[in-house]
Amino acid sequence: MNQFTKPAVILFDVNETLLDMTPVKRKVNSILDSRSGFRIWFGLLLQYSLVENCTNQYHDFATIGNAALDLAAVALDEEVGEHEKKAALSLMGHLKPYKDVKPGLQLLKQQGLRLATLTNSPQQTLMTQLSNSALTSYFEANLSVDAVRKFKPAVEPYQHAAAVLGVAPSEILMVAAHGWDIAGAAAAGMQTAFIRRKGQAPYTLAPKPDYSCRHIKDLANTLSVLQPGNPEAVSAR
Amino acid sequence: MNQFTKPAVILFDVNETLLDMTPVKRKVNSILDSRSGFRIWFGLLLQYSLVENCTNQYHDFATIGNAALDLAAVALDEEVGEHEKKAALSLMGHLKPYKDVKPGLQLLKQQGLRLATLTNSPQQTLMTQLSNSALTSYFEANLSVDAVRKFKPAVEPYQHAAAVLGVAPSEILMVAAHGWDIAGAAAAGMQTAFIRRKGQAPYTLAPKPDYSCRHIKDLANTLSVLQPGNPEAVSAR
């Protein structure tokens, strides 16, 4: 692994890494009448996306999100109507970036780095999210697992991203606020940066992330001291 | 799929299907200081077992359970010490069967059916669980995913079970209280029975279970009217 070699492309996860899901969290907690409603729902959504990976079927992330809301409602012994479900899920398209994101992306671009996104969300949701959060212009490519019909952290979406971007996986730095995403990128041979958003932690049974940063600006500052292709040993931990 | 053909072997999931996890639930809720602590932890455990499937690594379910307890603690902003974690996880070996389980297993044996278990837990935990709950004598084989180092619902553990039991997957009825387990068994070509334990629901994006029963006695009564190898159309729904 080219740890501490300056990457050619920075590849970002989107939900909870760039975009703040707080409005969805509040809404889901409200309709499930539980302070943990969002966590239970989003956990089921992630779990069942991998159930689909493991049973060789594919529904997009929005469709699984809808089914997972039913599972969460049963778990919490609540009734949630179709209208409420739709209202909660539609908020996914209208999230705002965390305040460190735009300045951080700007700093990364100033270093001449190529920027792209890779998400479990459907392609259309991704484009809506980037447009509504005014992030579109920062990225040269925006990729959804839709293209390969396997959810992260399976190896296929990461390999697909490397192929589309025309670089080796080792030249890509995957940036995410989820331990599972970091684990998948590392398994695919990418460099990894974990963003320490509130409530998130790396998965201790997977390889340690190459970088661990408070936010995107912090990551940009860390990378700014690396020379292109120079395996300088700079620790960001 | 041999729906409504009498199976040769009934294969049981263990945790939450045969054994009541209430003591673990209470303890985990207590150490995480949240009424949803258990659900968040067990959800993370299941999710990260599939992260391991998808990234081609394997730690046993107990080891992942320990790491998932750390992730749940971060999610809920709680501190959980090693001693507390160990105390919670050790309860997994001392669960009691739901009250329908022994009479149900007895009825199934009286029909001449072969009974076995297949669990994500490590082999040693499984044997301890069955011994402490006085269920060992009901089963001719007790199988852990340890043998194939892939967690359910990947196809490998189900195929392994069929091979060990010496029957085709279609001659096995997989019994579980989890939608994801039913989905995996169906993908492997097994018949499926969903047990409607509290808080559990089938996964609506996977094939519908062949049987949906309140409990194991209910399942035994449903199967009692089927003739061996006779594809009689009896609906248990």
XYZ file of N, CA and C in Angstrom, chain B residues 17-174:
474
model
N -34.149 -17.380 17.504
C -35.091 -18.335 16.900
C -35.451 -19.395 17.942
N -34.424 -20.029 18.533
C -34.660 -21.016 19.601
C -34.434 -20.390 20.982
N -33.387 -19.567 21.086
C -32.975 -19.041 22.399
C -33.389 -17.580 22.560
N -33.935 -17.291 23.710
C -34.436 -15.949 24.046
C -33.269 -15.076 24.528
N -32.980 -14.013 23.796
C -31.826 -13.170 24.118
C -32.141 -12.084 25.152
N -33.296 -12.150 25.785
C -33.689 -11.097 26.739
C -32.619 -10.757 27.787
N -31.944 -11.741 28.408
C -30.926 -11.360 29.405
C -29.791 -10.523 28.790
N -29.381 -10.863 27.556
C -28.330 -10.089 26.886
C -28.863 -8.689 26.558
N -30.102 -8.661 26.099
C -30.742 -7.380 25.765
C -30.744 -6.442 26.968
N -31.162 -6.959 28.112
C -31.223 -6.128 29.334
C -29.839 -5.625 29.715
N -28.865 -6.527 29.663
C -27.508 -6.176 30.082
C -26.902 -5.132 29.126
N -27.070 -5.336 27.814
C -26.479 -4.404 26.843
C -27.193 -3.052 26.922
N -28.516 -3.071 27.068
C -29.240 -1.798 27.258
C -28.723 -1.067 28.492
N -28.428 -1.833 29.522
C -27.958 -1.240 30.765
C -26.560 -0.633 30.604
N -25.621 -1.370 30.040
C -24.250 -0.829 29.950
C -24.155 0.286 28.914
N -25.065 0.294 27.924
C -25.061 1.394 26.939
C -26.047 2.500 27.335
N -26.730 2.307 28.456
C -27.668 3.299 28.981
C -28.671 3.765 27.922
N -29.256 2.798 27.214
C -30.227 3.123 26.157
C -31.184 1.949 25.975
N -32.470 2.250 25.845
C -33.459 1.199 25.603
C -33.253 0.527 24.249
N -32.498 1.200 23.373
C -32.219 0.643 22.040
C -30.787 0.123 21.916
N -30.071 0.090 23.044
C -28.659 -0.310 23.008
C -28.462 -1.686 22.385
N -29.274 -2.663 22.803
C -29.140 -4.018 22.267
C -29.359 -4.044 20.763
N -30.435 -3.379 20.308
C -30.755 -3.393 18.873
C -29.636 -2.772 18.049
N -29.091 -1.660 18.553
C -28.003 -0.992 17.828
C -26.766 -1.885 17.787
N -26.446 -2.483 18.932
C -25.277 -3.377 18.986
C -25.461 -4.605 18.091
N -26.594 -5.298 18.233
C -26.795 -6.537 17.474
C -26.878 -6.232 15.978
N -27.456 -5.080 15.631
C -27.491 -4.639 14.226
C -26.087 -4.417 13.684
N -25.228 -3.767 14.478
C -23.834 -3.548 14.059
C -23.089 -4.876 13.927
N -23.351 -5.798 14.862
C -22.722 -7.122 14.806
C -23.087 -7.839 13.494
N -24.371 -7.800 13.153
C -24.811 -8.453 11.916
C -24.238 -7.732 10.696
N -24.283 -6.385 10.710
C -23.739 -5.614 9.584
C -22.256 -5.916 9.384
N -21.486 -5.870 10.468
C -20.038 -6.047 10.324
C -19.649 -7.498 10.025
N -20.495 -8.463 10.393
C -20.206 -9.839 9.958
C -20.251 -9.887 8.427
N -21.163 -9.098 7.832
C -21.263 -9.081 6.363
C -20.177 -8.211 5.737
N -19.718 -7.194 6.473
C -18.550 -6.435 6.016
C -17.369 -7.395 5.879
N -17.224 -8.301 6.838
C -16.141 -9.300 6.753
C -16.346 -10.203 5.529
N -17.588 -10.668 5.315
C -17.869 -11.462 4.099
C -17.416 -10.705 2.842
N -17.738 -9.407 2.794
C -17.526 -8.624 1.568
C -16.079 -8.175 1.385
N -15.276 -8.242 2.442
C -13.882 -7.812 2.327
C -12.922 -8.996 2.480
N -13.484 -10.191 2.375
C -12.668 -11.411 2.424
C -11.777 -11.513 3.641
N -12.329 -11.208 4.795
C -11.622 -11.544 6.028
C -12.606 -12.274 6.946
N -12.079 -12.877 8.002
C -12.943 -13.617 8.925
C -12.428 -13.537 10.351
N -13.256 -12.960 11.208
C -13.090 -13.115 12.646
C -14.367 -13.786 13.129
N -14.305 -14.550 14.228
C -15.540 -15.237 14.615
C -16.549 -14.245 15.203
N -17.797 -14.704 15.303
C -18.931 -13.846 15.667
C -18.737 -13.214 17.043
N -18.086 -13.916 17.947
C -17.859 -13.377 19.295
C -16.866 -12.218 19.232
N -15.836 -12.364 18.418
C -14.825 -11.311 18.261
C -15.455 -10.067 17.620
N -16.281 -10.279 16.600
C -16.968 -9.143 15.956
C -17.961 -8.517 16.939
N -18.597 -9.369 17.748
C -19.538 -8.859 18.755
C -18.870 -7.915 19.735
N -17.649 -8.231 20.107
C -16.867 -7.381 21.007
C -16.543 -6.037 20.331
N -16.077 -6.080 19.090
C -15.750 -4.850 18.350
C -17.007 -4.014 18.105
N -18.125 -4.689 17.833
C -19.387 -3.981 17.576
C -19.901 -3.276 18.831
N -19.554 -3.827 19.997
C -19.943 -3.182 21.256
C -19.194 -1.856 21.415
N -17.958 -1.811 20.972
C -17.205 -0.546 20.963
C -17.844 0.456 20.007
N -18.244 -0.008 18.807
C -18.883 0.887 17.830
C -20.207 1.419 18.372
N -20.973 0.546 19.034
C -22.259 0.969 19.609
C -22.037 1.989 20.723
N -20.985 1.792 21.514
C -20.678 2.739 22.598
C -20.343 4.114 22.024
N -19.549 4.164 20.961
C -19.230 5.443 20.309
C -20.515 6.074 19.754
N -21.345 5.258 19.118
C -22.599 5.769 18.532
C -23.474 6.411 19.602
N -23.479 5.833 20.794
C -24.349 6.327 21.863
C -23.594 7.218 22.848
N -22.347 7.512 22.531
C -21.528 8.408 23.357
C -21.413 7.908 24.803
N -21.166 6.604 24.935
C -21.010 5.977 26.247
C -19.619 5.362 26.361
N -19.151 5.219 27.585
C -17.902 4.498 27.849
C -18.259 3.112 28.374
N -17.708 2.071 27.764
C -17.956 0.717 28.258
C -16.608 0.029 28.479
N -16.379 -0.391 29.705
C -15.098 -1.019 30.050
C -15.026 -2.463 29.588
N -13.799 -3.015 29.553
C -13.577 -4.394 29.119
C -14.349 -5.390 29.986
N -14.403 -5.116 31.295
C -15.079 -6.033 32.209
C -16.582 -6.093 31.906
N -17.178 -4.919 31.672
C -18.616 -4.860 31.355
C -18.923 -5.555 30.030
N -18.040 -5.313 29.039
C -18.230 -5.956 27.733
C -18.208 -7.474 27.884
N -17.219 -7.957 28.632
C -17.055 -9.402 28.816
C -18.280 -9.993 29.529
N -18.760 -9.266 30.543
C -19.932 -9.742 31.300
C -21.158 -9.847 30.389
N -21.335 -8.845 29.511
C -22.491 -8.863 28.606
C -22.379 -10.014 27.608
N -21.194 -10.151 26.995
C -21.014 -11.159 25.942
C -21.073 -12.574 26.506
N -20.648 -12.743 27.774
C -20.648 -14.090 28.364
C -22.066 -14.618 28.574
N -23.048 -13.697 28.643
C -24.441 -14.133 28.796
C -24.944 -14.915 27.578
N -24.281 -14.707 26.429
C -24.685 -15.419 25.200
C -24.669 -16.945 25.381
N -23.817 -17.428 26.258
C -23.704 -18.876 26.466
C -24.762 -19.454 27.392
N -25.573 -18.592 28.004
C -26.504 -19.051 29.056
C -27.946 -18.648 28.790
N -28.356 -18.701 27.540
C -29.728 -18.299 27.188
C -30.688 -19.467 27.355
N -31.945 -19.134 27.623
C -32.974 -20.169 27.774
C -33.797 -20.257 26.478
N -34.304 -21.442 26.155
C -35.172 -21.537 24.971
C -36.520 -20.863 25.236
N -37.123 -20.308 24.187
C -38.524 -19.872 24.296
C -39.362 -21.086 24.704
N -40.502 -20.843 25.357
C -41.262 -21.959 25.935
C -41.881 -22.898 24.888
N -42.033 -22.412 23.666
C -42.580 -23.269 22.607
C -41.547 -24.221 22.010
N -40.267 -24.022 22.354
C -39.199 -24.704 21.608
C -39.140 -26.205 21.899
N -39.043 -26.590 23.182
C -38.916 -28.027 23.488
C -40.144 -28.833 23.036
N -41.375 -28.372 23.355
C -42.534 -29.125 22.838
C -42.559 -29.166 21.305
N -42.149 -28.081 20.677
C -42.137 -28.044 19.210
C -41.130 -29.019 18.626
N -39.920 -29.035 19.192
C -38.888 -29.953 18.703
C -39.321 -31.407 18.911
N -39.972 -31.652 20.047
C -40.467 -32.998 20.349
C -41.481 -33.460 19.299
N -42.414 -32.589 18.962
C -43.425 -32.900 17.947
C -42.789 -33.165 16.583
N -41.760 -32.379 16.250
C -41.089 -32.580 14.959
C -40.360 -33.921 14.927
N -39.730 -34.278 16.036
C -39.027 -35.571 16.103
C -40.002 -36.743 15.989
N -41.183 -36.553 16.601
C -42.205 -37.616 16.539
C -42.679 -37.873 15.110
N -42.504 -36.868 14.246
C -42.869 -37.035 12.834
C -41.740 -37.692 12.033
N -40.663 -38.058 12.719
C -39.553 -38.721 12.039
C -38.639 -37.766 11.292
N -38.786 -36.474 11.578
C -37.934 -35.499 10.893
C -36.557 -35.447 11.537
N -35.543 -35.232 10.715
C -34.185 -35.023 11.212
C -34.035 -33.552 11.582
N -33.415 -33.264 12.711
C -33.253 -31.880 13.175
C -31.771 -31.524 13.328
N -31.424 -30.271 12.938
C -30.042 -29.792 13.073
C -30.060 -28.277 13.269
N -28.917 -27.725 13.658
C -28.801 -26.267 13.830
C -27.695 -25.724 12.929
N -27.845 -24.451 12.565
C -26.821 -23.735 11.793
C -26.801 -22.290 12.275
N -25.666 -21.890 12.848
C -25.596 -20.578 13.490
C -24.370 -19.787 13.046
N -24.468 -18.457 13.168
C -23.308 -17.582 12.955
C -22.336 -17.613 14.131
N -22.784 -18.106 15.288
C -21.916 -18.153 16.472
C -20.771 -19.133 16.273
N -19.682 -18.950 17.013
C -18.589 -19.925 16.945
C -19.059 -21.311 17.417
N -18.393 -22.350 16.922
C -18.769 -23.732 17.261
C -18.817 -23.947 18.775
N -17.842 -23.419 19.479
C -17.777 -23.661 20.925
C -18.940 -22.979 21.655
N -19.260 -21.754 21.245
C -20.403 -21.047 21.835
C -21.685 -21.832 21.598
N -21.836 -22.321 20.371
C -23.027 -23.106 20.011
C -23.183 -24.313 20.929
N -22.098 -25.066 21.128
C -22.188 -26.274 21.955
C -22.520 -25.922 23.407
N -21.922 -24.822 23.891
C -22.207 -24.348 25.255
C -23.673 -23.937 25.369
N -24.154 -23.208 24.365
C -25.546 -22.739 24.380
C -26.529 -23.915 24.428
N -26.279 -24.919 23.588
C -27.209 -26.054 23.521
C -27.161 -26.866 24.804
N -25.970 -27.020 25.365
C -25.821 -27.770 26.607
C -26.519 -27.039 27.760
N -26.267 -25.737 27.884
C -26.853 -24.964 28.997
C -28.370 -24.793 28.869
N -28.904 -24.947 27.672
C -30.355 -24.817 27.499
C -31.027 -26.186 27.377
N -30.232 -27.243 27.572
C -30.734 -28.631 27.537
C -31.417 -28.958 26.217
N -30.816 -28.505 25.115
C -31.376 -28.778 23.788
C -30.531 -29.775 22.976
N -29.337 -30.125 23.501
C -28.389 -30.932 22.721
C -29.011 -32.196 22.136
N -29.829 -32.879 22.937
C -30.323 -34.206 22.525
C -31.295 -34.166 21.339
N -31.817 -32.989 21.020
C -32.785 -32.922 19.920
C -32.132 -32.972 18.535
N -30.833 -32.655 18.462
C -30.216 -32.422 17.157
C -29.177 -33.475 16.796
N -29.182 -33.892 15.541
C -28.179 -34.869 15.085
C -26.892 -34.173 14.669
N -26.956 -32.860 14.330
C -25.750 -32.112 13.935
C -25.913 -30.662 14.338
N -24.818 -30.057 14.776
C -24.844 -28.649 15.160
C -23.697 -27.935 14.456
N -24.060 -27.050 13.535
C -23.096 -26.488 12.597
C -22.914 -24.992 12.819
N -21.658 -24.579 12.734
C -21.313 -23.164 12.827
C -20.720 -22.718 11.494
N -20.906 -21.441 11.175
C -20.290 -20.882 9.967
C -18.763 -20.903 10.050
N -18.224 -21.107 11.259
C -16.780 -21.287 11.442
C -16.181 -22.238 10.409
N -16.929 -23.276 10.075
C -16.416 -24.323 9.186
C -16.103 -23.777 7.793
N -16.832 -22.741 7.365
C -16.618 -22.202 6.009
C -16.128 -20.748 6.042
N -16.073 -20.167 7.231
C -15.572 -18.798 7.401
C -16.308 -17.776 6.533
N -17.592 -17.974 6.357
C -18.487 -16.994 5.721
C -19.761 -16.978 6.552
N -20.245 -15.782 6.863
C -21.448 -15.677 7.679
C -22.709 -15.819 6.831
N -23.751 -16.403 7.428
C -25.079 -16.310 6.829
C -25.424 -14.834 6.668
N -26.072 -14.374 5.581
C -26.756 -15.191 4.583
C -25.957 -15.483 3.315
N -24.611 -15.477 3.356
C -23.846 -15.958 2.195
C -24.254 -17.411 1.924
N -24.136 -17.847 0.700
C -24.624 -19.159 0.299
C -23.786 -20.308 0.912
N -22.515 -20.036 1.206
C -21.598 -21.112 1.625
C -22.049 -21.882 2.872
N -22.478 -21.219 3.960
C -22.870 -21.996 5.144
C -24.070 -22.921 4.877
N -25.005 -22.464 4.069
C -26.184 -23.297 3.762
C -25.764 -24.507 2.919
N -24.881 -24.252 1.935
C -24.396 -25.357 1.093
C -23.597 -26.352 1.924
N -22.809 -25.820 2.850
C -22.025 -26.688 3.741
C -22.956 -27.568 4.579
N -24.018 -26.959 5.091
C -24.969 -27.729 5.906
C -25.591 -28.857 5.097
N -25.988 -28.545 3.869
C -26.600 -29.576 3.016
C -25.606 -30.711 2.765
N -24.340 -30.352 2.531
C -23.315 -31.374 2.270
C -23.097 -32.266 3.500
N -22.983 -31.646 4.675
C -22.764 -32.411 5.909
C -23.960 -33.321 6.202
N -25.150 -32.811 5.948
C -26.362 -33.575 6.253
C -26.685 -34.592 5.155
N -25.993 -34.485 4.033
C -26.125 -35.488 2.968
C -27.440 -35.428 2.215
N -28.006 -34.234 2.118
C -29.266 -34.071 1.366
C -29.138 -32.854 0.444
N -30.059 -32.770 -0.536
C -30.093 -31.594 -1.408
C -30.632 -30.408 -0.609
N -30.202 -29.171 -0.929
C -30.752 -28.006 -0.242
C -32.291 -27.983 -0.260
N -32.890 -28.434 -1.341
C -34.358 -28.390 -1.452
C -35.055 -29.332 -0.478
N -34.295 -30.272 0.114
C -34.880 -31.197 1.101
C -34.753 -30.655 2.522
N -34.178 -29.473 2.641
C -33.989 -28.858 3.961
C -34.953 -27.697 4.139
N -35.549 -27.622 5.325
C -36.367 -26.465 5.688
C -35.581 -25.634 6.713
N -35.175 -24.426 6.312
C -34.451 -23.536 7.226
C -35.466 -22.743 8.033
